[in-house]
Coordinates of C-alpha atoms (C1' of nucleotides) in Angstrom, one line a residue:
Chain A
M1 CA 25.0 -61.3 130.1
D2 CA 25.3 -63.9 127.4
I3 CA 25.3 -63.1 123.6
N4 CA 21.9 -63.1 122.9
E5 CA 21.2 -60.8 125.7
Q6 CA 24.1 -58.5 124.5
K7 CA 22.8 -58.6 120.9
S8 CA 19.3 -57.8 122.0
L9 CA 21.1 -54.6 124.0
L10 CA 22.7 -53.6 120.9
E11 CA 20.0 -53.9 119.0
E12 CA 18.0 -51.6 121.3
L13 CA 21.0 -49.1 121.5
A14 CA 22.6 -49.1 118.0
P15 CA 20.7 -51.0 115.9
D16 CA 22.6 -49.8 113.0
L17 CA 25.9 -51.4 114.3
L18 CA 24.3 -54.7 113.8
L19 CA 22.8 -54.0 110.1
Y20 CA 26.3 -52.8 109.4
E21 CA 27.7 -55.8 110.3
K22 CA 25.2 -58.1 108.7
K23 CA 25.3 -56.1 105.6
I24 CA 29.1 -56.6 105.0
E25 CA 29.1 -60.1 105.7
E26 CA 26.2 -60.9 103.6
K27 CA 27.1 -58.8 100.3
K28 CA 30.1 -59.9 99.9
L29 CA 31.1 -61.2 96.2
P30 CA 33.5 -64.0 95.7
P31 CA 36.7 -62.5 94.8
L32 CA 37.3 -61.9 91.3
P33 CA 40.4 -63.8 89.8
N34 CA 43.3 -61.8 88.5
A35 CA 42.1 -58.6 89.9
V36 CA 44.3 -55.6 91.0
R37 CA 42.8 -52.9 93.0
G38 CA 42.6 -49.9 91.1
R39 CA 42.9 -51.7 87.7
V40 CA 40.0 -53.3 87.0
V41 CA 37.7 -52.4 84.1
T42 CA 34.4 -54.0 83.6
R43 CA 31.7 -53.3 80.8
L44 CA 27.9 -53.3 80.5
P45 CA 27.4 -54.6 76.6
P46 CA 23.8 -54.1 75.7
E47 CA 22.3 -54.6 72.2
P48 CA 19.8 -52.0 71.8
S49 CA 17.4 -54.3 70.1
G50 CA 15.2 -54.7 72.5
Y51 CA 13.9 -53.6 76.1
M52 CA 16.1 -54.4 79.1
H53 CA 15.3 -56.8 81.3
I54 CA 15.9 -58.7 84.4
G55 CA 19.0 -60.7 82.9
H56 CA 20.8 -57.5 81.8
A57 CA 19.7 -55.9 85.0
M58 CA 21.7 -58.8 86.8
S59 CA 24.8 -59.2 84.7
G60 CA 25.3 -55.6 84.5
L61 CA 24.9 -55.4 88.6
L62 CA 27.5 -57.8 88.5
N63 CA 29.8 -55.9 86.1
Y64 CA 29.5 -52.9 88.3
F65 CA 29.6 -54.5 91.6
Y66 CA 33.0 -56.2 90.8
A67 CA 34.0 -52.7 89.2
R68 CA 33.4 -51.0 92.3
M69 CA 34.8 -53.7 94.8
Y70 CA 38.4 -53.3 93.2
D71 CA 37.7 -49.3 92.6
G72 CA 37.9 -50.1 89.1
R73 CA 35.9 -48.5 86.1
V74 CA 32.9 -49.4 84.1
W75 CA 32.2 -48.8 80.6
L76 CA 28.5 -48.6 79.0
R77 CA 29.3 -49.7 75.4
F78 CA 26.3 -50.2 73.2
E79 CA 26.8 -53.3 70.7
D80 CA 25.1 -51.6 67.5
T81 CA 26.8 -53.3 65.1
D82 CA 23.4 -54.7 63.0
P83 CA 21.6 -51.9 61.5
R84 CA 18.7 -53.8 61.1
K85 CA 18.1 -54.7 64.6
V86 CA 19.2 -51.6 66.5
K87 CA 16.6 -49.0 67.1
L88 CA 17.0 -45.5 68.8
E89 CA 14.2 -46.2 71.8
Y90 CA 16.3 -48.9 73.0
Y91 CA 19.3 -47.2 73.8
E92 CA 17.7 -45.0 76.4
S93 CA 15.7 -48.0 77.8
F94 CA 18.9 -49.3 78.8
R95 CA 20.4 -45.9 80.1
R96 CA 17.5 -45.5 82.2
G97 CA 17.4 -49.1 83.6
Y98 CA 20.8 -48.7 84.4
K99 CA 20.5 -45.5 86.3
W100 CA 17.3 -46.8 88.0
L101 CA 19.2 -50.0 89.2
G102 CA 21.9 -47.2 90.7
I103 CA 24.7 -48.4 88.2
E104 CA 27.0 -45.5 87.3
W105 CA 29.3 -45.8 84.5
D106 CA 32.4 -44.0 84.1
Y107 CA 32.3 -44.3 80.2
E108 CA 29.9 -44.5 77.3
K109 CA 30.3 -45.4 73.7
N110 CA 28.5 -47.2 71.0
N111 CA 30.5 -49.6 68.7
S112 CA 28.8 -47.7 66.0
D113 CA 31.4 -44.9 66.7
D114 CA 34.3 -46.9 65.8
I115 CA 33.6 -48.1 62.5
E116 CA 36.6 -46.6 60.5
L117 CA 38.7 -47.9 63.6
F118 CA 37.5 -51.3 62.6
Y119 CA 38.3 -50.8 58.8
D120 CA 41.7 -50.2 60.4
Y121 CA 42.2 -53.3 62.2
A122 CA 40.8 -55.2 59.6
E123 CA 43.1 -54.0 57.2
K124 CA 46.0 -54.9 59.6
I125 CA 44.7 -58.3 59.8
I126 CA 44.5 -58.8 55.9
E127 CA 48.2 -57.5 55.8
L128 CA 49.1 -60.2 58.4
G129 CA 47.7 -62.7 55.9
K130 CA 45.1 -63.5 58.5
A131 CA 41.9 -62.4 56.7
Y132 CA 40.6 -62.8 53.1
V133 CA 37.8 -61.7 51.5
C134 CA 35.3 -64.7 50.6
F135 CA 32.9 -64.7 47.7
C136 CA 31.2 -67.9 48.3
P137 CA 27.5 -68.2 48.6
H138 CA 26.2 -68.7 52.5
E139 CA 25.5 -72.2 51.8
K140 CA 28.8 -73.3 50.4
I141 CA 30.5 -71.2 53.8
K142 CA 27.8 -73.2 55.8
S143 CA 28.7 -76.7 54.3
Y144 CA 32.5 -76.2 54.0
R145 CA 32.6 -75.1 58.1
K146 CA 30.7 -78.2 58.7
K147 CA 33.2 -80.5 57.0
G148 CA 36.0 -78.4 58.0
E149 CA 37.1 -77.6 54.7
E150 CA 38.8 -74.3 53.2
C151 CA 37.3 -72.9 50.1
E152 CA 39.5 -71.6 47.2
H153 CA 39.2 -67.9 48.4
R154 CA 41.3 -68.3 51.3
S155 CA 44.4 -69.1 49.3
Q156 CA 44.5 -65.5 47.8
D157 CA 47.3 -63.4 48.6
V158 CA 47.4 -60.4 50.5
D159 CA 47.4 -57.7 47.5
E160 CA 44.6 -59.7 46.0
N161 CA 42.5 -59.5 49.4
L162 CA 43.5 -55.9 49.8
K163 CA 42.0 -54.7 46.5
Y164 CA 38.7 -56.7 47.0
W165 CA 38.6 -55.3 50.7
G166 CA 39.0 -52.1 49.0
M167 CA 36.1 -52.7 46.6
M168 CA 33.8 -54.0 49.5
L169 CA 34.5 -50.6 51.0
S170 CA 33.8 -48.5 47.8
G171 CA 30.5 -50.1 47.2
R172 CA 31.6 -52.3 44.1
F173 CA 29.7 -55.5 45.7
R174 CA 26.4 -55.6 47.0
E175 CA 25.1 -57.1 50.4
G176 CA 25.8 -60.7 50.4
E177 CA 28.5 -60.7 47.3
A178 CA 31.3 -60.5 49.7
I179 CA 32.5 -61.0 53.4
L180 CA 35.7 -60.5 55.2
R181 CA 36.6 -63.7 57.1
L182 CA 39.2 -64.6 59.4
A183 CA 41.7 -67.2 58.4
G184 CA 41.0 -69.2 61.6
D185 CA 41.4 -73.0 61.8
M186 CA 38.6 -74.9 59.7
K187 CA 39.6 -78.2 61.6
S188 CA 39.1 -76.7 65.1
K189 CA 36.7 -78.4 67.5
N190 CA 35.6 -75.0 68.3
T191 CA 33.3 -74.1 65.3
T192 CA 33.7 -70.5 65.9
M193 CA 37.1 -70.5 64.6
R194 CA 36.3 -72.2 61.5
D195 CA 37.0 -68.8 59.7
P196 CA 34.2 -66.9 60.9
A197 CA 33.0 -63.5 59.0
I198 CA 34.4 -60.6 60.7
L199 CA 32.9 -58.0 58.5
R200 CA 30.1 -58.2 55.9
I201 CA 28.1 -55.4 53.9
V202 CA 24.8 -54.0 55.0
E203 CA 22.9 -51.9 52.9
Y204 CA 20.6 -50.5 55.5
S205 CA 20.6 -47.3 57.3
H206 CA 21.9 -47.4 61.0
P207 CA 19.5 -45.2 63.6
L208 CA 22.8 -43.2 64.6
V209 CA 25.3 -42.8 61.7
G210 CA 22.4 -43.5 59.1
A211 CA 24.0 -44.8 55.7
R212 CA 27.6 -43.6 55.9
Y213 CA 28.7 -47.1 56.2
R214 CA 28.0 -50.0 54.1
V215 CA 30.4 -52.4 55.8
W216 CA 29.6 -53.4 59.6
P217 CA 31.9 -55.4 61.7
L218 CA 30.1 -58.6 63.2
Y219 CA 29.7 -59.5 66.9
D220 CA 32.9 -61.1 67.4
F221 CA 35.4 -58.8 65.6
A222 CA 33.3 -55.8 67.1
V223 CA 33.8 -57.0 70.5
S224 CA 37.4 -58.2 70.7
I225 CA 38.7 -54.9 69.1
E226 CA 36.3 -52.7 71.6
D227 CA 37.3 -54.8 74.7
G228 CA 40.9 -54.3 73.8
I229 CA 40.6 -50.8 73.1
C230 CA 38.5 -49.7 76.0
G231 CA 41.2 -52.0 78.5
I232 CA 38.5 -54.2 79.7
T233 CA 40.0 -56.8 82.2
H234 CA 37.2 -58.5 83.4
I235 CA 34.0 -60.0 81.4
L236 CA 31.1 -61.5 83.1
R237 CA 28.6 -62.9 81.1
T238 CA 26.2 -65.6 80.3
S239 CA 27.7 -69.1 79.0
E240 CA 26.6 -68.9 75.6
F241 CA 29.5 -66.6 75.0
A242 CA 31.7 -69.2 76.3
L243 CA 32.8 -70.7 72.9
R244 CA 33.7 -67.2 71.4
D245 CA 36.4 -66.8 74.3
E246 CA 39.0 -68.5 72.3
L247 CA 38.0 -66.4 68.9
Q248 CA 38.0 -63.3 70.6
N249 CA 41.4 -63.9 72.2
Y250 CA 42.8 -65.0 69.0
I251 CA 41.8 -61.8 67.2
R252 CA 43.0 -59.4 70.3
D253 CA 46.3 -61.7 70.1
L254 CA 46.6 -60.9 66.2
V255 CA 46.5 -57.0 66.7
G256 CA 48.8 -57.3 70.0
M257 CA 46.0 -56.8 72.5
S258 CA 46.0 -58.2 75.8
N259 CA 43.0 -60.3 76.7
P260 CA 40.6 -60.2 79.8
T261 CA 39.5 -62.7 82.3
Y262 CA 36.2 -64.3 81.4
I263 CA 33.7 -65.5 84.0
E264 CA 30.7 -67.2 82.5
Y265 CA 27.3 -68.2 84.2
S266 CA 24.1 -69.7 83.3
R267 CA 21.4 -67.2 82.4
F268 CA 19.0 -65.8 85.2
E269 CA 15.4 -66.9 84.6
F270 CA 12.6 -66.8 86.7
K271 CA 10.1 -69.4 86.9
G272 CA 7.2 -69.0 84.5
T273 CA 8.5 -65.5 83.1
P274 CA 10.6 -66.1 80.1
V275 CA 13.1 -63.4 79.0
S276 CA 12.8 -64.5 75.1
K277 CA 11.2 -62.2 72.7
R278 CA 9.7 -64.9 71.0
K279 CA 8.0 -66.2 74.1
L280 CA 6.9 -62.6 75.1
R281 CA 5.4 -61.9 71.8
A282 CA 3.7 -65.3 71.8
V283 CA 1.5 -63.8 74.9
M284 CA 0.8 -60.7 73.2
E285 CA -0.4 -62.6 70.4
A286 CA -2.7 -64.6 72.4
G287 CA -4.3 -61.3 73.4
L288 CA -3.2 -61.6 77.1
A289 CA -0.8 -58.4 77.2
D290 CA 0.0 -55.5 74.9
R291 CA 2.9 -53.7 76.2
W292 CA 6.6 -54.5 76.9
D293 CA 6.1 -52.8 80.5
D294 CA 3.4 -55.3 81.4
P295 CA 4.0 -56.2 85.2
R296 CA 4.0 -59.8 84.5
F297 CA 6.9 -59.0 82.1
P298 CA 10.5 -59.2 83.2
T299 CA 11.5 -56.2 81.4
I300 CA 12.8 -53.3 83.9
E301 CA 9.9 -51.5 83.1
G302 CA 7.7 -54.3 84.0
L303 CA 9.5 -55.2 87.2
K304 CA 9.2 -51.4 88.0
K305 CA 5.4 -51.5 87.5
R306 CA 5.1 -54.6 89.7
G307 CA 6.6 -52.9 92.9
I308 CA 10.0 -54.7 92.3
I309 CA 12.5 -52.0 94.0
P310 CA 16.0 -51.6 92.4
E311 CA 17.6 -52.3 95.9
A312 CA 16.1 -55.4 96.1
I313 CA 17.4 -56.8 92.5
K314 CA 20.8 -55.7 93.7
E315 CA 20.5 -57.4 97.1
F316 CA 19.0 -60.4 95.3
T317 CA 21.8 -60.4 92.8
L318 CA 24.6 -60.2 95.3
T319 CA 23.1 -62.6 97.9
Q320 CA 21.2 -65.2 96.2
T321 CA 23.2 -66.0 92.9
G322 CA 26.1 -67.8 92.0
F323 CA 28.5 -68.4 89.1
S324 CA 26.7 -71.6 88.3
Y325 CA 26.9 -73.2 85.1
A326 CA 24.0 -75.3 85.3
K327 CA 20.4 -74.1 84.5
R328 CA 18.8 -72.4 87.1
E329 CA 15.2 -71.1 87.4
Y330 CA 14.7 -68.8 90.3
D331 CA 11.4 -69.0 92.1
W332 CA 9.9 -65.2 92.2
S333 CA 9.5 -66.1 95.9
L334 CA 13.2 -65.7 96.4
L335 CA 12.9 -61.9 94.8
Y336 CA 9.7 -61.3 96.6
S337 CA 11.4 -62.0 99.9
V338 CA 14.0 -59.6 99.6
N339 CA 11.9 -57.0 98.0
R340 CA 9.3 -57.6 101.0
K341 CA 12.0 -57.1 103.5
I342 CA 13.1 -53.8 102.6
L343 CA 9.7 -52.4 101.8
D344 CA 8.3 -53.7 104.9
P345 CA 9.7 -51.2 107.4
V346 CA 8.7 -48.5 105.1
A347 CA 5.5 -49.0 103.5
R348 CA 2.6 -47.5 104.9
R349 CA -0.6 -49.4 105.7
F350 CA -4.0 -49.1 104.5
F351 CA -7.2 -50.9 104.6
F352 CA -8.6 -52.4 101.8
T353 CA -11.5 -54.7 101.6
P354 CA -11.4 -57.1 98.6
N355 CA -15.0 -58.0 96.9
P356 CA -16.4 -56.2 99.9
I357 CA -19.7 -57.3 101.7
K358 CA -21.6 -54.8 103.9
L359 CA -21.4 -54.9 107.8
K360 CA -24.0 -53.5 110.0
I361 CA -23.2 -52.8 113.5
E362 CA -25.7 -52.1 116.2
Q363 CA -25.3 -50.0 119.4
L364 CA -22.3 -48.3 117.5
E365 CA -22.0 -44.7 117.9
S366 CA -20.3 -42.6 115.1
G367 CA -16.9 -41.5 115.6
E368 CA -13.5 -40.9 114.2
I369 CA -10.3 -43.0 115.2
T370 CA -6.7 -42.1 114.7
I371 CA -4.5 -44.9 113.8
P372 CA -0.6 -45.2 112.5
Y373 CA 0.4 -45.6 109.0
H374 CA 2.9 -48.1 110.3
P375 CA 3.0 -50.7 113.3
T376 CA 6.4 -49.7 114.6
N377 CA 7.8 -46.8 111.8
R378 CA 6.1 -44.0 113.7
S379 CA 7.8 -41.5 111.5
L380 CA 5.5 -42.5 108.7
G381 CA 2.6 -40.6 110.7
V382 CA -0.8 -41.1 111.4
R383 CA -4.2 -41.1 109.7
K384 CA -7.6 -40.9 110.8
I385 CA -10.9 -42.6 109.8
S386 CA -14.5 -41.8 110.6
Y387 CA -17.1 -44.1 110.7
T388 CA -20.9 -44.7 111.3
D389 CA -22.5 -47.9 111.9
E390 CA -22.0 -49.3 108.2
F391 CA -19.1 -50.9 107.1
Y392 CA -17.7 -53.1 104.5
I393 CA -15.5 -56.0 105.1
S394 CA -14.0 -58.4 102.7
S395 CA -16.2 -61.2 101.9
L396 CA -13.6 -63.7 102.6
D397 CA -13.5 -62.8 106.2
A398 CA -17.2 -62.7 105.9
E399 CA -17.1 -66.6 105.0
N400 CA -15.4 -67.5 107.7
M401 CA -18.0 -65.9 110.3
K402 CA -21.1 -67.4 111.9
T403 CA -23.5 -66.0 114.3
G404 CA -22.5 -66.0 117.6
D405 CA -18.9 -65.3 116.8
T406 CA -16.8 -62.6 117.9
I407 CA -14.4 -60.6 115.5
R408 CA -12.9 -57.2 115.9
L409 CA -12.6 -54.6 113.6
K410 CA -8.7 -53.3 113.8
Y411 CA -8.3 -50.6 116.0
L412 CA -12.1 -49.9 116.3
T413 CA -14.3 -52.5 118.0
N414 CA -15.2 -56.0 118.7
V415 CA -18.5 -57.3 117.2
K416 CA -20.7 -60.2 118.2
I417 CA -22.0 -61.4 114.6
T418 CA -25.9 -61.7 114.6
N419 CA -26.6 -62.7 111.3
V420 CA -24.4 -63.7 107.9
S421 CA -26.1 -63.7 104.7
R422 CA -24.9 -63.8 101.3
Y423 CA -25.5 -60.1 101.4
E424 CA -24.7 -58.8 104.3
V425 CA -23.2 -59.5 107.8
T426 CA -24.8 -57.8 111.1
G427 CA -23.3 -57.7 114.4
I428 CA -23.7 -55.8 117.7
R429 CA -21.0 -54.1 119.2
V430 CA -19.5 -55.9 122.3
S431 CA -16.9 -54.2 124.7
G432 CA -13.2 -55.5 124.8
G433 CA -10.2 -55.2 123.2
P434 CA -7.7 -57.4 121.1
A435 CA -7.7 -60.8 122.3
Q436 CA -6.1 -64.0 121.4
N437 CA -9.3 -66.1 120.1
I438 CA -10.7 -62.8 118.3
P439 CA -9.9 -62.6 114.6
I440 CA -8.9 -58.9 113.5
I441 CA -10.1 -57.8 110.4
Q442 CA -9.8 -54.8 108.0
W443 CA -12.5 -52.5 107.2
V444 CA -13.6 -49.5 105.4
P445 CA -16.6 -47.5 106.5
S446 CA -19.2 -47.3 103.9
H447 CA -20.0 -43.7 103.8
K448 CA -16.4 -43.1 103.0
C449 CA -14.5 -45.5 101.0
L450 CA -13.2 -45.5 97.7
N451 CA -13.1 -48.0 94.8
V452 CA -9.9 -49.6 94.1
K453 CA -8.9 -51.9 91.5
V454 CA -5.8 -54.1 92.0
L455 CA -4.1 -56.2 89.1
V456 CA -2.4 -59.4 90.5
P457 CA 0.2 -60.6 88.3
D458 CA 1.3 -64.1 88.0
V459 CA 3.3 -66.3 85.9
L460 CA 3.2 -66.1 82.1
Y461 CA 3.8 -69.7 81.3
L462 CA 2.8 -72.9 83.2
D463 CA 5.5 -74.9 81.8
E464 CA 7.8 -74.5 78.8
E465 CA 5.3 -73.4 76.2
E466 CA 2.0 -73.3 78.0
I467 CA 0.8 -69.8 78.2
N468 CA -1.1 -69.2 81.5
P469 CA -4.3 -67.9 80.3
E470 CA -4.9 -66.5 83.9
S471 CA -1.7 -64.6 84.5
L472 CA -3.5 -61.3 85.6
K473 CA -6.3 -61.4 87.7
I474 CA -8.3 -58.1 88.8
V475 CA -9.2 -57.8 92.3
E476 CA -11.8 -54.9 93.1
G477 CA -12.9 -53.8 96.5
Y478 CA -13.0 -50.6 98.7
A479 CA -10.3 -48.8 100.5
E480 CA -10.3 -46.2 103.1
E481 CA -10.5 -42.9 101.6
N482 CA -6.9 -41.8 102.8
I483 CA -5.5 -43.6 99.8
V484 CA -6.0 -40.4 98.0
D485 CA -2.6 -39.2 99.1
I486 CA -0.7 -42.1 97.5
K487 CA 1.0 -41.1 94.9
V488 CA 2.1 -42.8 91.6
D489 CA 4.8 -45.0 92.3
E490 CA 4.3 -45.4 96.0
I491 CA 4.4 -49.1 97.5
V492 CA 1.9 -49.6 100.4
Q493 CA 0.9 -52.5 102.0
F494 CA -2.9 -53.4 101.9
E495 CA -3.1 -55.3 105.4
R496 CA -3.6 -58.7 105.1
F497 CA -3.8 -58.5 101.2
G498 CA -0.5 -57.6 100.2
F499 CA 2.0 -54.9 98.8
C500 CA 0.8 -52.8 96.1
R501 CA 2.3 -50.3 94.0
C502 CA 0.0 -47.5 93.2
D503 CA -0.1 -47.5 89.0
S504 CA -2.7 -44.8 88.7
A505 CA -3.7 -42.2 91.2
D506 CA -6.6 -40.8 89.3
D507 CA -8.0 -44.4 88.4
R508 CA -7.1 -45.6 91.9
I509 CA -5.6 -48.6 89.8
F510 CA -2.9 -50.7 91.9
I511 CA -0.6 -53.7 91.0
K512 CA 0.2 -56.0 93.9
A513 CA 3.9 -56.9 93.8
H514 CA 3.5 -59.8 96.5
D515 CA 2.1 -60.9 100.1
Chain B
rG1 C1' 23.6 -84.6 65.0
rC2 C1' 28.3 -83.0 66.5
rU3 C1' 31.1 -79.7 69.9
rC4 C1' 31.7 -77.8 74.7
rC5 C1' 29.6 -77.4 79.7
rG6 C1' 26.8 -78.8 84.0
rG7 C1' 24.1 -82.0 87.8
rU8 C1' 24.0 -80.3 96.3
rA9 C1' 16.6 -80.3 99.9
rG10 C1' 10.7 -77.8 96.1
rU11 C1' 13.6 -73.3 94.3
rA12 C1' 18.4 -70.8 94.4
rU13 C1' 23.1 -71.4 96.6
rA14 C1' 28.0 -72.5 100.0
rG15 C1' 31.5 -76.7 99.9
rC16 C1' 34.2 -79.5 94.9
rC17 C1' 40.1 -76.9 92.2
rA18 C1' 44.4 -78.1 97.1
rG19 C1' 39.6 -86.0 99.5
rG20 C1' 39.2 -86.3 106.2
rC21 C1' 37.2 -80.7 110.5
rC22 C1' 30.4 -82.0 105.8
rA23 C1' 25.9 -87.9 110.0
rA24 C1' 26.7 -81.4 104.5
rG25 C1' 26.2 -74.5 105.9
rU26 C1' 22.6 -70.4 104.2
rA27 C1' 18.2 -68.0 102.1
rU28 C1' 13.5 -68.7 100.2
rG29 C1' 9.4 -72.0 100.5
rC30 C1' 6.9 -75.5 103.5
rG31 C1' 5.1 -77.3 109.2
rG32 C1' 4.6 -75.8 114.2
rG33 C1' 5.2 -72.6 118.3
rC34 C1' 6.4 -67.3 120.5
rC35 C1' 5.5 -62.1 119.3
rU36 C1' 2.3 -58.4 116.9
rC37 C1' -4.6 -54.9 117.2
rU38 C1' -2.3 -57.6 109.6
rC39 C1' -2.3 -63.7 106.6
rG40 C1' 3.5 -58.7 106.8
rA41 C1' 8.2 -58.0 109.7
rG42 C1' 10.7 -60.2 114.0
rC43 C1' 12.2 -64.7 117.0
rC44 C1' 12.5 -70.0 118.0
rC45 C1' 11.7 -75.1 116.7
rG46 C1' 11.0 -79.1 112.6
rA47 C1' 11.0 -81.8 108.3
rG48 C1' 13.7 -81.5 103.7
rA49 C1' 19.3 -82.7 99.2
rC50 C1' 25.4 -84.9 97.6
rC51 C1' 21.8 -87.9 89.8
rC52 C1' 22.9 -93.6 89.0
rG53 C1' 26.8 -97.5 88.9
rG54 C1' 31.4 -98.4 89.2
rG55 C1' 36.6 -97.4 90.4
rU56 C1' 40.8 -95.0 93.3
rU57 C1' 41.7 -94.5 98.6
rC58 C1' 42.4 -95.8 105.5
rA59 C1' 38.9 -91.7 104.2
rA60 C1' 35.2 -89.2 98.4
rA61 C1' 29.9 -84.5 97.7
rU62 C1' 34.7 -83.7 96.6
rC63 C1' 39.6 -87.4 92.5
rC64 C1' 38.9 -91.1 87.9
rC65 C1' 35.6 -94.1 84.3
rG66 C1' 30.7 -95.3 82.7
rG67 C1' 25.2 -94.2 82.2
rC68 C1' 21.4 -91.0 82.8
rC69 C1' 19.0 -86.2 82.6
rG70 C1' 19.8 -81.2 81.7
rG71 C1' 21.9 -76.6 79.6
rA72 C1' 24.6 -73.9 75.7
rG73 C1' 26.8 -73.5 71.1
rC74 C1' 26.9 -75.2 66.0
rA75 C1' 24.9 -67.0 61.5
rC76 C1' 27.0 -62.4 56.5
rC77 C1' 22.4 -61.6 65.1
rA78 C1' 24.4 -60.2 69.3

RNA sequence: GCUCCGGUAGUAUAGCCAGGCCAAGUAUGCGGGCCUCUCGAGCCCGAGACCCGGGUUCAAAUCCCGGCCGGAGCACCA
């Protein structure tokens, strides 16, 4: 017995064994540097200022998988320190999204829970002489930063800074009048080190803590302290943060916290489907979409509507990506393929005839056939279709027919075409079964079929700035009556048309995921 | 503009740190065949890439320099 014979025998006897072997092989993530089993702590750090999208999902998955791989822990921590941007509904969007993906986090908190703690650390840094209250106007700060020069406030002594800091907290200054700056290095090549603002005054109510605080930490400060407190050991994030590693480490060094290992990579993007809010809004403003869960959008809700299943995103993230620093744009076909392979063995098959045209068959007696919902997965059961001598078929199939051809209505009968017109095809029943040279097509009985609408999403953008005016096509047709028991969210395959998710059972609206 | 960082088939990646086993592996897409009562899945075959130019070396996808192209950052956003 050679290896192939052995394999096929094994496949017959115990297919699970092979699958298992394959899964382990494929799902292996490269080892995480500096990782100790049981000690790894990662985090999901969403900013609740917009809907969760595929990029959040993939980054989240990576952080989650590595924690699991090393028997570690995961934090869900909302980076909600800009009261003006944060909205309540988005917190839940992320929780829902992560759950949908099967990510289980061990701990959850919001940065806004810890405002007083940030104050304590800020004070500590002021006492260290490493932070000062700056009163320079915005423009001046900017230009000094550019020149690499220090302003006069940097030389204030600790007591002065402590006094001003107290005034910031007590409301003696208005928003914009004073900020707390870290004494970094105005000459650093890394511009984030040039005395960044670490806390500022915000006179705006926060959705979670209201107007209780008027001084809010900025990103780098909040994140460094929180990562330290949470004991984060590994940060997997996109490369736009790369320049901040130095700053964040510096802040932790000042307060005696240890630093994590960073793994950074370029953003996950899909061709023609930007995640940027600006570009998505542009599509909405062009009147081409009106919801954030539009199936063409890269939001989690959009992906879900489109029939992309979480397992596919997981599998895709694990097997098709890497930690590349170069710009990348995934082709949708990569994700589709993974999605299709997971769906194929479990999706029920139905007959659907897009842009239908009538087919009349002579010498065919009415009857009923029983056919399987899946060609090989018997557990999906069978369905019945009754028929007369009148059918609908896809006009696409009809276009390829001419008088004299023989075609086959799948599972039913062979038909010799006697006439083809724009409005109708006629044929006569002929005996015989499926054969090599006879095309097999889908059909529905004309007396018992249902009107179905299928939304077919395409890319939003044709290139960087050019919006695709035809990103959503609508295909209408008839489907066999059995589709009535398809529930919302079920993904089925309309044979020779594609995998489609049921979006509305009542209105019989489907969304095509892919072929 | 300044500062970082990248560039392997159409796309996404492995390999690069520790040069030779790479006439470059994998997935997807594409072409062809088999199988199948789907244009899906599965199986088999095929075409397809180391950005360019120098240098180091017996030997470079891998190291060095220059060029070109691309990305990120340059907030009192995250």
